[in-house]
Backbone as JSON Lines, residues from 0, in Angstrom:
{"i":0,"aa":"X","n":[25.39,86.14,183.33],"ca":[26.43,85.17,183.14],"c":[27.66,85.88,182.57]}
{"i":1,"aa":"X","n":[28.79,85.54,183.08],"ca":[30.05,86.11,182.58],"c":[30.34,85.59,181.18]}
{"i":2,"aa":"X","n":[30.97,86.43,180.37],"ca":[31.3,86.05,179.0],"c":[32.17,84.81,178.94]}
{"i":3,"aa":"X","n":[33.12,84.71,179.87],"ca":[34.02,83.55,179.88],"c":[33.24,82.26,180.14]}
{"i":4,"aa":"X","n":[32.24,82.33,181.02],"ca":[31.42,81.15,181.3],"c":[30.61,80.75,180.07]}
{"i":5,"aa":"X","n":[30.06,81.72,179.38],"ca":[29.28,81.43,178.17],"c":[30.16,80.78,177.12]}
{"i":6,"aa":"X","n":[31.38,81.27,176.95],"ca":[32.3,80.69,175.97],"c":[32.62,79.25,176.34]}
{"i":7,"aa":"X","n":[32.82,78.96,177.61],"ca":[33.13,77.59,178.03],"c":[31.96,76.64,177.76]}
{"i":8,"aa":"X","n":[30.75,77.1,178.02],"ca":[29.56,76.27,177.76],"c":[29.45,75.98,176.26]}
{"i":9,"aa":"X","n":[29.62,77.0,175.44],"ca":[29.53,76.82,173.99],"c":[30.67,75.92,173.51]}
{"i":10,"aa":"X","n":[31.85,76.08,174.08],"ca":[33.0,75.27,173.67],"c":[32.73,73.78,173.9]}
{"i":11,"aa":"X","n":[32.14,73.44,175.02],"ca":[31.82,72.04,175.31],"c":[30.79,71.52,174.31]}
{"i":12,"aa":"X","n":[29.8,72.33,173.99],"ca":[28.79,71.91,173.01],"c":[29.42,71.73,171.63]}
{"i":13,"aa":"X","n":[30.28,72.64,171.24],"ca":[30.93,72.53,169.94],"c":[31.88,71.33,169.88]}
{"i":14,"aa":"X","n":[32.48,70.97,171.0],"ca":[33.36,69.8,171.02],"c":[32.57,68.54,170.67]}
{"i":15,"aa":"X","n":[31.32,68.49,171.07],"ca":[30.47,67.35,170.71],"c":[30.11,67.38,169.22]}
{"i":16,"aa":"X","n":[29.87,68.58,168.7],"ca":[29.5,68.72,167.29],"c":[30.7,68.58,166.35]}
{"i":17,"aa":"X","n":[31.86,69.04,166.8],"ca":[33.08,69.03,165.98],"c":[34.18,68.25,166.7]}
{"i":18,"aa":"X","n":[34.05,66.94,166.81],"ca":[35.02,66.17,167.61],"c":[36.44,66.17,167.06]}
{"i":19,"aa":"X","n":[36.64,66.53,165.8],"ca":[37.99,66.53,165.23],"c":[38.66,67.91,165.29]}
{"i":20,"aa":"X","n":[37.96,68.89,165.84],"ca":[38.53,70.25,165.92],"c":[39.6,70.31,167.01]}
{"i":21,"aa":"X","n":[40.56,71.18,166.79],"ca":[41.6,71.41,167.81],"c":[41.02,72.22,168.96]}
{"i":22,"aa":"X","n":[41.74,72.22,170.06],"ca":[41.32,73.02,171.23],"c":[41.26,74.49,170.84]}
{"i":23,"aa":"X","n":[42.23,74.95,170.07],"ca":[42.26,76.35,169.64],"c":[41.09,76.64,168.71]}
{"i":24,"aa":"X","n":[40.8,75.72,167.79],"ca":[39.67,75.91,166.88],"c":[38.35,75.98,167.61]}
{"i":25,"aa":"X","n":[38.19,75.12,168.61],"ca":[36.96,75.14,169.4],"c":[36.83,76.45,170.17]}
{"i":26,"aa":"X","n":[37.94,76.95,170.71],"ca":[37.91,78.22,171.45],"c":[37.52,79.36,170.52]}
{"i":27,"aa":"X","n":[38.12,79.41,169.32],"ca":[37.77,80.47,168.36],"c":[36.3,80.39,167.96]}
{"i":28,"aa":"X","n":[35.82,79.18,167.69],"ca":[34.43,79.01,167.29],"c":[33.48,79.38,168.42]}
{"i":29,"aa":"X","n":[33.81,79.01,169.64],"ca":[32.95,79.35,170.79],"c":[32.88,80.86,171.0]}
{"i":30,"aa":"X","n":[34.01,81.53,170.92],"ca":[34.01,82.99,171.05],"c":[33.18,83.64,169.95]}
{"i":31,"aa":"X","n":[33.25,83.07,168.76],"ca":[32.49,83.59,167.63],"c":[30.99,83.41,167.85]}
{"i":32,"aa":"X","n":[30.58,82.24,168.33],"ca":[29.16,81.97,168.58],"c":[28.63,82.93,169.65]}
{"i":33,"aa":"X","n":[29.39,83.16,170.69],"ca":[28.95,84.09,171.74],"c":[28.82,85.5,171.18]}
{"i":34,"aa":"X","n":[29.77,85.92,170.34],"ca":[29.66,87.25,169.72],"c":[28.42,87.34,168.84]}
{"i":35,"aa":"X","n":[28.17,86.3,168.03],"ca":[26.98,86.3,167.18],"c":[25.7,86.34,168.03]}
{"i":36,"aa":"X","n":[25.73,85.69,169.17],"ca":[24.58,85.76,170.07],"c":[24.34,87.17,170.56]}
{"i":37,"aa":"X","n":[25.42,87.87,170.88],"ca":[25.3,89.26,171.32],"c":[24.79,90.16,170.2]}
{"i":38,"aa":"X","n":[25.04,89.75,168.94],"ca":[24.55,90.5,167.78],"c":[23.11,90.12,167.41]}
{"i":39,"aa":"X","n":[22.51,89.2,168.15],"ca":[21.16,88.71,167.86],"c":[21.09,88.06,166.48]}
{"i":40,"aa":"X","n":[22.15,87.36,166.1],"ca":[22.19,86.72,164.78],"c":[21.09,85.68,164.6]}
{"i":41,"aa":"X","n":[20.6,85.1,165.67],"ca":[19.58,84.05,165.56],"c":[18.2,84.6,165.24]}
{"i":42,"aa":"X","n":[18.02,85.91,165.3],"ca":[16.69,86.48,165.07],"c":[16.11,86.12,163.71]}
{"i":43,"aa":"X","n":[16.94,85.92,162.72],"ca":[16.44,85.68,161.37],"c":[16.89,84.33,160.8]}
{"i":44,"aa":"X","n":[17.43,83.45,161.63],"ca":[17.92,82.19,161.09],"c":[16.8,81.38,160.45]}
{"i":45,"aa":"X","n":[17.04,80.98,159.23],"ca":[16.17,80.05,158.53],"c":[17.09,78.93,158.04]}
{"i":46,"aa":"X","n":[16.59,78.0,157.26],"ca":[17.42,76.88,156.85],"c":[18.66,77.3,156.05]}
{"i":47,"aa":"X","n":[18.53,78.17,155.01],"ca":[19.74,78.56,154.29],"c":[20.75,79.32,155.16]}
{"i":48,"aa":"X","n":[20.27,80.18,156.05],"ca":[21.19,80.9,156.93],"c":[21.83,79.96,157.95]}
{"i":49,"aa":"X","n":[21.08,78.96,158.4],"ca":[21.64,77.97,159.32],"c":[22.78,77.22,158.63]}
{"i":50,"aa":"X","n":[22.58,76.88,157.37],"ca":[23.63,76.22,156.62],"c":[24.85,77.13,156.48]}
{"i":51,"aa":"X","n":[24.63,78.41,156.17],"ca":[25.74,79.36,156.04],"c":[26.48,79.49,157.36]}
{"i":52,"aa":"X","n":[25.75,79.58,158.48],"ca":[26.38,79.72,159.78],"c":[27.22,78.48,160.11]}
{"i":53,"aa":"X","n":[26.71,77.31,159.78],"ca":[27.47,76.09,160.02],"c":[28.77,76.1,159.22]}
{"i":54,"aa":"X","n":[28.71,76.5,157.96],"ca":[29.92,76.58,157.14],"c":[30.91,77.59,157.72]}
{"i":55,"aa":"X","n":[30.4,78.73,158.18],"ca":[31.27,79.74,158.8],"c":[31.93,79.18,160.05]}
{"i":56,"aa":"X","n":[31.17,78.48,160.88],"ca":[31.73,77.91,162.11],"c":[32.79,76.86,161.81]}
{"i":57,"aa":"X","n":[32.54,76.06,160.78],"ca":[33.55,75.07,160.39],"c":[34.86,75.77,160.0]}
{"i":58,"aa":"X","n":[34.75,76.86,159.24],"ca":[35.95,77.61,158.86],"c":[36.67,78.18,160.07]}
{"i":59,"aa":"X","n":[35.9,78.77,160.99],"ca":[36.51,79.36,162.18],"c":[37.18,78.29,163.04]}
{"i":60,"aa":"X","n":[36.58,77.1,163.1],"ca":[37.15,76.01,163.89],"c":[38.31,75.33,163.18]}
{"i":61,"aa":"X","n":[38.57,75.7,161.92],"ca":[39.67,75.12,161.18],"c":[39.35,73.77,160.56]}
{"i":62,"aa":"X","n":[38.07,73.54,160.3],"ca":[37.63,72.27,159.72],"c":[37.14,72.47,158.3]}
{"i":63,"aa":"X","n":[37.11,71.4,157.54],"ca":[36.53,71.44,156.2],"c":[35.09,70.94,156.27]}
{"i":64,"aa":"X","n":[34.35,71.27,155.25],"ca":[32.96,70.84,155.18],"c":[32.88,69.31,155.18]}
{"i":65,"aa":"X","n":[33.84,68.67,154.55],"ca":[33.85,67.21,154.48],"c":[34.12,66.55,155.83]}
{"i":66,"aa":"X","n":[34.72,67.3,156.76],"ca":[35.04,66.72,158.06],"c":[33.87,66.76,159.04]}
{"i":67,"aa":"X","n":[32.74,67.32,158.62],"ca":[31.57,67.43,159.5],"c":[30.52,66.41,159.08]}
{"i":68,"aa":"X","n":[30.05,65.65,160.05],"ca":[28.96,64.71,159.84],"c":[27.87,65.04,160.84]}
{"i":69,"aa":"X","n":[26.68,65.4,160.38],"ca":[25.6,65.7,161.33],"c":[25.29,64.48,162.2]}
{"i":70,"aa":"X","n":[24.92,64.72,163.45],"ca":[24.57,63.63,164.35],"c":[23.37,62.85,163.81]}
{"i":71,"aa":"X","n":[22.46,63.55,163.16],"ca":[21.28,62.92,162.57],"c":[21.55,62.74,161.07]}
{"i":72,"aa":"X","n":[21.76,61.51,160.62],"ca":[22.06,61.31,159.19],"c":[20.91,61.73,158.28]}
{"i":73,"aa":"X","n":[19.74,61.88,158.82],"ca":[18.57,62.3,158.04],"c":[18.22,63.75,158.31]}
{"i":74,"aa":"X","n":[19.21,64.52,158.73],"ca":[19.02,65.93,159.05],"c":[18.36,66.62,157.86]}
{"i":75,"aa":"X","n":[17.19,67.22,158.06],"ca":[16.45,67.76,156.92],"c":[17.12,68.93,156.22]}
{"i":76,"aa":"X","n":[18.06,69.6,156.86],"ca":[18.72,70.76,156.24],"c":[19.88,70.36,155.35]}
{"i":77,"aa":"X","n":[20.25,69.09,155.33],"ca":[21.47,68.67,154.63],"c":[21.47,69.0,153.14]}
{"i":78,"aa":"X","n":[20.32,69.0,152.49],"ca":[20.27,69.24,151.06],"c":[19.9,70.68,150.69]}
{"i":79,"aa":"X","n":[19.77,71.55,151.67],"ca":[19.4,72.94,151.41],"c":[20.67,73.73,151.15]}
{"i":80,"aa":"X","n":[20.72,74.47,150.05],"ca":[21.94,75.26,149.79],"c":[22.08,76.4,150.81]}
{"i":81,"aa":"X","n":[23.32,76.72,151.18],"ca":[23.52,77.81,152.14],"c":[23.16,79.16,151.52]}
{"i":82,"aa":"X","n":[22.76,80.08,152.38],"ca":[22.46,81.44,151.93],"c":[23.7,82.07,151.32]}
{"i":83,"aa":"X","n":[23.49,82.98,150.39],"ca":[24.63,83.67,149.77],"c":[24.9,85.01,150.45]}
{"i":84,"aa":"X","n":[24.46,85.15,151.69],"ca":[24.72,86.33,152.51],"c":[24.74,85.86,153.97]}
{"i":85,"aa":"X","n":[25.2,86.73,154.85],"ca":[25.14,86.43,156.28],"c":[24.58,87.63,157.02]}
{"i":86,"aa":"X","n":[24.0,87.37,158.18],"ca":[23.44,88.45,159.0],"c":[24.24,88.62,160.29]}
{"i":87,"aa":"X","n":[25.44,88.1,160.32],"ca":[26.32,88.19,161.48],"c":[27.69,88.67,161.01]}
{"i":88,"aa":"X","n":[28.48,89.12,161.96],"ca":[29.79,89.67,161.62],"c":[30.74,88.57,161.15]}
{"i":89,"aa":"X","n":[31.65,88.96,160.29],"ca":[32.62,88.04,159.72],"c":[33.93,88.14,160.5]}
{"i":90,"aa":"X","n":[34.6,87.01,160.68],"ca":[35.94,87.03,161.24],"c":[36.94,86.87,160.1]}
{"i":91,"aa":"X","n":[38.21,87.07,160.39],"ca":[39.22,86.94,159.34],"c":[39.36,85.51,158.84]}
{"i":92,"aa":"X","n":[38.78,84.54,159.53],"ca":[38.88,83.14,159.12],"c":[37.74,82.71,158.2]}
{"i":93,"aa":"X","n":[36.81,83.6,157.92],"ca":[35.64,83.26,157.11],"c":[35.78,83.81,155.7]}
{"i":94,"aa":"X","n":[35.09,83.18,154.78],"ca":[35.08,83.57,153.37],"c":[34.66,85.02,153.23]}
{"i":95,"aa":"X","n":[35.46,85.82,152.53],"ca":[35.17,87.24,152.37],"c":[34.2,87.53,151.24]}
{"i":96,"aa":"X","n":[33.94,86.56,150.37],"ca":[33.11,86.8,149.2],"c":[31.61,86.8,149.51]}
{"i":97,"aa":"X","n":[31.24,86.44,150.7],"ca":[29.82,86.39,151.08],"c":[29.43,87.76,151.64]}
{"i":98,"aa":"X","n":[28.33,88.31,151.14],"ca":[27.86,89.61,151.59],"c":[27.28,89.56,152.99]}
{"i":99,"aa":"X","n":[27.39,90.68,153.7],"ca":[26.72,90.87,154.98],"c":[25.47,91.7,154.73]}
{"i":100,"aa":"X","n":[24.33,91.23,155.2],"ca":[23.1,92.01,155.19],"c":[22.61,92.06,156.63]}
{"i":101,"aa":"X","n":[22.15,93.19,157.09],"ca":[21.72,93.28,158.48],"c":[20.51,92.4,158.79]}
{"i":102,"aa":"X","n":[19.82,91.95,157.77],"ca":[18.7,91.02,157.92],"c":[18.44,90.41,156.55]}
{"i":103,"aa":"X","n":[17.76,89.28,156.5],"ca":[17.43,88.74,155.18],"c":[16.59,89.75,154.39]}
{"i":104,"aa":"X","n":[16.87,89.91,153.11],"ca":[16.18,90.94,152.33],"c":[14.69,90.67,152.12]}
{"i":105,"aa":"X","n":[14.26,89.42,152.29],"ca":[12.85,89.12,152.04],"c":[12.02,89.07,153.3]}
{"i":106,"aa":"X","n":[12.59,89.45,154.44],"ca":[11.84,89.44,155.69],"c":[11.89,90.81,156.34]}
{"i":107,"aa":"X","n":[10.77,91.27,156.87],"ca":[10.78,92.56,157.59],"c":[11.47,92.39,158.94]}
{"i":108,"aa":"X","n":[11.94,93.49,159.52],"ca":[12.53,93.4,160.85],"c":[11.47,93.01,161.88]}
{"i":109,"aa":"X","n":[11.89,92.42,163.0],"ca":[10.89,92.06,164.02],"c":[10.18,93.3,164.54]}
{"i":110,"aa":"X","n":[8.93,93.13,164.84],"ca":[8.12,94.23,165.38],"c":[8.04,94.1,166.9]}
{"i":111,"aa":"X","n":[8.09,95.18,167.57],"ca":[7.99,95.17,169.02],"c":[7.57,96.54,169.48]}
{"i":112,"aa":"X","n":[7.47,96.71,170.78],"ca":[7.09,98.05,171.27],"c":[8.16,99.07,170.92]}
{"i":113,"aa":"X","n":[7.75,100.24,170.57],"ca":[8.67,101.32,170.26],"c":[9.25,101.82,171.57]}
{"i":114,"aa":"X","n":[10.57,101.85,171.68],"ca":[11.16,102.31,172.93],"c":[10.85,103.79,173.18]}
{"i":115,"aa":"X","n":[10.61,104.11,174.41],"ca":[10.33,105.48,174.78],"c":[11.63,106.25,174.97]}
{"i":116,"aa":"X","n":[11.54,107.53,175.22],"ca":[12.74,108.33,175.43],"c":[13.46,107.86,176.69]}
{"i":117,"aa":"X","n":[14.77,107.99,176.68],"ca":[15.58,107.57,177.82],"c":[15.44,108.53,178.98]}
{"i":118,"aa":"X","n":[16.06,108.17,180.11],"ca":[16.02,109.04,181.27],"c":[16.61,110.42,180.96]}
{"i":119,"aa":"X","n":[16.0,111.41,181.48],"ca":[16.49,112.77,181.3],"c":[16.05,113.41,179.99]}
{"i":120,"aa":"X","n":[15.33,112.66,179.14],"ca":[14.86,113.24,177.89],"c":[13.68,114.15,178.2]}
{"i":121,"aa":"X","n":[13.57,115.15,177.45],"ca":[12.43,115.99,177.76],"c":[12.21,117.11,176.89]}
């Protein structure tokens, strides 16, 4: 899928989640979500990180926390405090005081097959 197509799909989804966001804010937020996807930011998402990501997206879209209402009023994550770090890259529109960690400090990295040598290695 082309990057532009992915951004458009995400933009439409974000328009449903953030109906008061400007067109420019939705475009910035969609580009950010696609970049975070390329960074595999979802690999370690838990409830506090999900809250942090939502707050970051609101900032990127130019919205305040008070302007967001979850579609589900009984959303179970609503009372969970956001993580005090992030595992995704920061844009200039996001709070600079939050630390970046390449993964949550209390979780090991995902395990998988060890990649073999590339072509021409020997």
